[in-house]
PDB file of C-alpha atoms in Angstrom:
ATOM      1  CA  MET A   1      22.563 115.604 110.995  1.00 59.00           C
ATOM      2  CA  PHE A   2      22.783 119.319 109.580  1.00 64.00           C
ATOM      3  CA  THR A   3      24.182 120.270 106.218  1.00 68.00           C
ATOM      4  CA  VAL A   4      26.509 122.713 106.348  1.00 68.00           C
ATOM      5  CA  PRO A   5      26.893 125.297 103.049  1.00 66.00           C
ATOM      6  CA  TYR A   6      30.365 123.550 101.577  1.00 76.00           C
ATOM      7  CA  GLN A   7      32.166 126.982 100.926  1.00 88.00           C
ATOM      8  CA  TRP A   8      35.049 127.831 103.512  1.00 90.00           C
ATOM      9  CA  GLY A   9      37.900 130.171 103.959  1.00 91.00           C
ATOM     10  CA  GLN A  10      41.392 128.987 105.481  1.00 93.00           C
ATOM     11  CA  ALA A  11      41.080 127.421 108.731  1.00 93.00           C
ATOM     12  CA  GLY A  12      43.487 130.314 110.603  1.00 95.00           C
ATOM     13  CA  TYR A  13      40.723 132.639 109.246  1.00 97.00           C
ATOM     14  CA  THR A  14      37.760 131.032 110.567  1.00 97.00           C
ATOM     15  CA  PHE A  15      36.047 132.623 113.347  1.00 97.00           C
ATOM     16  CA  VAL A  16      33.203 132.626 115.471  1.00 97.00           C
ATOM     17  CA  GLY A  17      31.183 136.038 116.714  1.00 97.00           C
ATOM     18  CA  ARG A  18      28.233 138.063 116.744  1.00 97.00           C
ATOM     19  CA  PHE A  19      28.862 139.241 113.500  1.00 98.00           C
ATOM     20  CA  MET A  20      25.131 139.451 112.542  1.00 97.00           C
ATOM     21  CA  PRO A  21      22.832 140.889 115.443  1.00 96.00           C
ATOM     22  CA  GLY A  22      21.813 137.972 118.187  1.00 93.00           C
ATOM     23  CA  ARG A  23      23.358 135.108 115.978  1.00 94.00           C
ATOM     24  CA  ASN A  24      26.372 133.566 116.416  1.00 95.00           C
ATOM     25  CA  VAL A  25      28.058 133.144 113.111  1.00 97.00           C
ATOM     26  CA  ILE A  26      30.940 131.187 111.578  1.00 96.00           C
ATOM     27  CA  ALA A  27      33.080 133.670 109.749  1.00 97.00           C
ATOM     28  CA  SER A  28      35.378 132.080 107.362  1.00 97.00           C
ATOM     29  CA  ALA A  29      37.690 134.314 105.279  1.00 97.00           C
ATOM     30  CA  SER A  30      39.939 133.468 102.337  1.00 96.00           C
ATOM     31  CA  GLY A  31      41.213 136.863 100.084  1.00 95.00           C
ATOM     32  CA  GLY A  32      38.139 139.330  99.722  1.00 97.00           C
ATOM     33  CA  ASN A  33      35.946 137.216 100.416  1.00 96.00           C
ATOM     34  CA  VAL A  34      34.406 136.223 104.260  1.00 97.00           C
ATOM     35  CA  TYR A  35      32.290 132.935 104.448  1.00 96.00           C
ATOM     36  CA  MET A  36      29.461 133.449 106.814  1.00 97.00           C
ATOM     37  CA  LYS A  37      27.399 130.780 107.931  1.00 95.00           C
ATOM     38  CA  TRP A  38      24.560 130.579 111.143  1.00 95.00           C
ATOM     39  CA  PHE A  39      21.929 128.203 111.864  1.00 92.00           C
ATOM     40  CA  ASP A  40      18.318 129.190 111.847  1.00 90.00           C
ATOM     41  CA  ALA A  41      16.082 127.415 113.934  1.00 90.00           C
ATOM     42  CA  THR A  42      12.909 128.250 112.660  1.00 91.00           C
ATOM     43  CA  THR A  43      14.325 126.365 109.304  1.00 89.00           C
ATOM     44  CA  GLN A  44      16.167 123.808 111.270  1.00 90.00           C
ATOM     45  CA  SER A  45      18.921 124.599 108.549  1.00 89.00           C
ATOM     46  CA  PHE A  46      22.098 126.201 108.356  1.00 90.00           C
ATOM     47  CA  GLN A  47      22.330 129.289 106.323  1.00 92.00           C
ATOM     48  CA  SER A  48      25.227 130.842 104.747  1.00 93.00           C
ATOM     49  CA  THR A  49      25.898 134.526 102.556  1.00 95.00           C
ATOM     50  CA  VAL A  50      29.175 136.013 101.248  1.00 96.00           C
ATOM     51  CA  TRP A  51      30.358 138.917 102.298  1.00 97.00           C
ATOM     52  CA  SER A  52      33.258 141.111 100.610  1.00 97.00           C
ATOM     53  CA  VAL A  53      36.091 142.708 101.903  1.00 97.00           C
ATOM     54  CA  ALA A  54      39.125 144.387 101.019  1.00 97.00           C
ATOM     55  CA  ASN A  55      41.952 141.652 100.572  1.00 97.00           C
ATOM     56  CA  THR A  56      44.345 142.828 103.401  1.00 96.00           C
ATOM     57  CA  TRP A  57      45.353 140.629 106.052  1.00 97.00           C
ATOM     58  CA  GLY A  58      48.110 140.421 108.267  1.00 96.00           C
ATOM     59  CA  SER A  59      49.233 136.775 109.480  1.00 95.00           C
ATOM     60  CA  SER A  60      46.296 134.320 111.326  1.00 96.00           C
ATOM     61  CA  ASP A  61      48.614 134.363 114.927  1.00 95.00           C
ATOM     62  CA  TYR A  62      47.784 138.277 114.487  1.00 96.00           C
ATOM     63  CA  THR A  63      43.959 138.244 113.679  1.00 97.00           C
ATOM     64  CA  TRP A  64      41.619 138.603 116.215  1.00 97.00           C
ATOM     65  CA  VAL A  65      37.673 138.883 116.789  1.00 97.00           C
ATOM     66  CA  ALA A  66      36.011 141.242 118.887  1.00 97.00           C
ATOM     67  CA  ASP A  67      33.669 144.219 119.501  1.00 97.00           C
ATOM     68  CA  PHE A  68      36.507 147.324 118.445  1.00 96.00           C
ATOM     69  CA  ASN A  69      34.130 149.685 117.611  1.00 96.00           C
ATOM     70  CA  GLY A  70      31.998 149.170 120.497  1.00 96.00           C
ATOM     71  CA  ASP A  71      28.791 148.886 118.221  1.00 97.00           C
ATOM     72  CA  GLY A  72      27.807 145.316 119.670  1.00 97.00           C
ATOM     73  CA  LEU A  73      28.866 143.741 116.526  1.00 98.00           C
ATOM     74  CA  SER A  74      32.214 141.399 116.464  1.00 98.00           C
ATOM     75  CA  ASP A  75      34.845 142.502 114.219  1.00 98.00           C
ATOM     76  CA  ILE A  76      37.778 141.351 112.530  1.00 98.00           C
ATOM     77  CA  ALA A  77      41.133 142.998 113.199  1.00 97.00           C
ATOM     78  CA  SER A  78      44.177 141.585 111.412  1.00 97.00           C
ATOM     79  CA  ALA A  79      48.073 143.317 112.284  1.00 96.00           C
ATOM     80  CA  SER A  80      51.036 143.640 110.070  1.00 95.00           C
ATOM     81  CA  GLY A  81      53.774 145.741 110.711  1.00 91.00           C
ATOM     82  CA  GLY A  82      52.056 148.895 111.786  1.00 92.00           C
ATOM     83  CA  ASN A  83      48.768 148.329 110.196  1.00 95.00           C
ATOM     84  CA  VAL A  84      45.530 146.674 111.791  1.00 96.00           C
ATOM     85  CA  TYR A  85      43.107 146.107 108.734  1.00 97.00           C
ATOM     86  CA  MET A  86      39.796 146.333 110.081  1.00 98.00           C
ATOM     87  CA  LYS A  87      36.910 144.484 109.023  1.00 98.00           C
ATOM     88  CA  LEU A  88      33.978 146.152 111.079  1.00 98.00           C
ATOM     89  CA  SER A  89      30.793 144.198 110.835  1.00 98.00           C
ATOM     90  CA  THR A  90      27.686 146.391 109.923  1.00 98.00           C
ATOM     91  CA  GLY A  91      25.547 143.198 110.852  1.00 97.00           C
ATOM     92  CA  SER A  92      24.652 142.739 106.808  1.00 97.00           C
ATOM     93  CA  GLY A  93      28.185 143.216 105.713  1.00 98.00           C
ATOM     94  CA  PHE A  94      31.698 144.132 106.787  1.00 98.00           C
ATOM     95  CA  THR A  95      33.243 148.196 106.008  1.00 97.00           C
ATOM     96  CA  SER A  96      37.047 147.853 105.198  1.00 97.00           C
ATOM     97  CA  GLN A  97      39.334 150.108 107.362  1.00 97.00           C
ATOM     98  CA  THR A  98      42.807 150.293 108.205  1.00 96.00           C
ATOM     99  CA  TRP A  99      44.109 151.697 111.197  1.00 95.00           C
ATOM    100  CA  THR A 100      47.672 152.246 111.752  1.00 93.00           C
ATOM    101  CA  VAL A 101      49.480 151.851 115.199  1.00 87.00           C
ATOM    102  CA  PRO A 102      51.336 154.628 117.036  1.00 81.00           C
ATOM    103  CA  THR A 103      55.179 154.072 116.564  1.00 73.00           C
ATOM    104  CA  SER A 104      56.693 156.541 119.116  1.00 68.00           C
ATOM    105  CA  GLY A 105      56.297 156.316 122.782  1.00 60.00           C
ATOM    106  CA  ALA A 106      55.053 153.592 124.878  1.00 53.00           C
ATOM    107  CA  PRO A 107      51.289 153.501 125.614  1.00 49.00           C
ATOM    108  CA  SER A 108      49.717 151.581 128.468  1.00 45.00           C
ATOM    109  CA  ARG A 109      47.381 150.512 126.436  1.00 47.00           C
ATOM    110  CA  ALA A 110      46.877 149.421 122.704  1.00 48.00           C
ATOM    111  CA  THR A 111      46.141 152.909 120.708  1.00 50.00           C
ATOM    112  CA  VAL A 112      45.296 152.551 117.226  1.00 51.00           C
ATOM    113  CA  TRP A 113      43.487 155.816 114.680  1.00 48.00           C
ATOM    114  CA  PRO A 114      42.066 155.041 111.523  1.00 53.00           C
ATOM    115  CA  THR A 115      44.024 156.287 108.669  1.00 49.00           C
ATOM    116  CA  SER A 116      40.981 158.082 107.181  1.00 46.00           C
ATOM    117  CA  PRO A 117      40.689 161.828 108.803  1.00 40.00           C
ATOM    118  CA  ALA A 118      36.904 161.345 108.037  1.00 42.00           C
ATOM    119  CA  THR A 119      36.517 158.853 110.883  1.00 42.00           C
ATOM    120  CA  ALA A 120      39.534 159.564 113.025  1.00 37.00           C
ATOM    121  CA  ARG A 121      38.258 158.576 116.141  1.00 38.00           C
ATOM    122  CA  ARG A 122      40.707 157.723 119.053  1.00 35.00           C
ATOM    123  CA  THR A 123      40.263 154.485 120.592  1.00 38.00           C
ATOM    124  CA  SER A 124      42.186 152.473 123.634  1.00 36.00           C
ATOM    125  CA  SER A 125      41.464 149.532 124.172  1.00 38.00           C
ATOM    126  CA  PRO A 126      42.530 146.988 126.982  1.00 37.00           C
ATOM    127  CA  CYS A 127      41.754 144.106 124.684  1.00 41.00           C
ATOM    128  CA  SER A 128      44.076 140.743 124.188  1.00 38.00           C
ATOM    129  CA  MET A 129      45.864 142.897 121.313  1.00 40.00           C
ATOM    130  CA  ALA A 130      47.047 145.194 123.913  1.00 37.00           C
ATOM    131  CA  ALA A 131      49.426 141.851 125.651  1.00 35.00           C
ATOM    132  CA  ARG A 132      50.508 141.123 122.342  1.00 35.00           C
ATOM    133  CA  TRP A 133      51.999 144.482 120.989  1.00 37.00           C
ATOM    134  CA  SER A 134      53.443 145.415 124.878  1.00 32.00           C
TER     135      SER A 134
END
């Protein structure tokens, strides 16, 4: 039997993804913290750390995990109204951004833009979010 460190976020905000290079990680969010847990085969034990994020979330029904920026690491997207609150994994933490969803027109795929001009990069994704927004 293995012991898992006791800190957890909310049930609806608990995910599994490749948030760290080469590791499946359980990420469990609560407010401005994401509790990260992974199994270390060398030590045969669970390891844990806490990554800080902006405390901006949509409801758990509109929160997903995927590699949204194409860097090979899992990210968290949480939508509310016209905003998607992004937690982009760096492999050792998250970078929080707010992306806005265009309200005019009817794109065939979900199209989101970061709100910061310094990071303005248009991305289109045919992922499952597109189906929920269409």
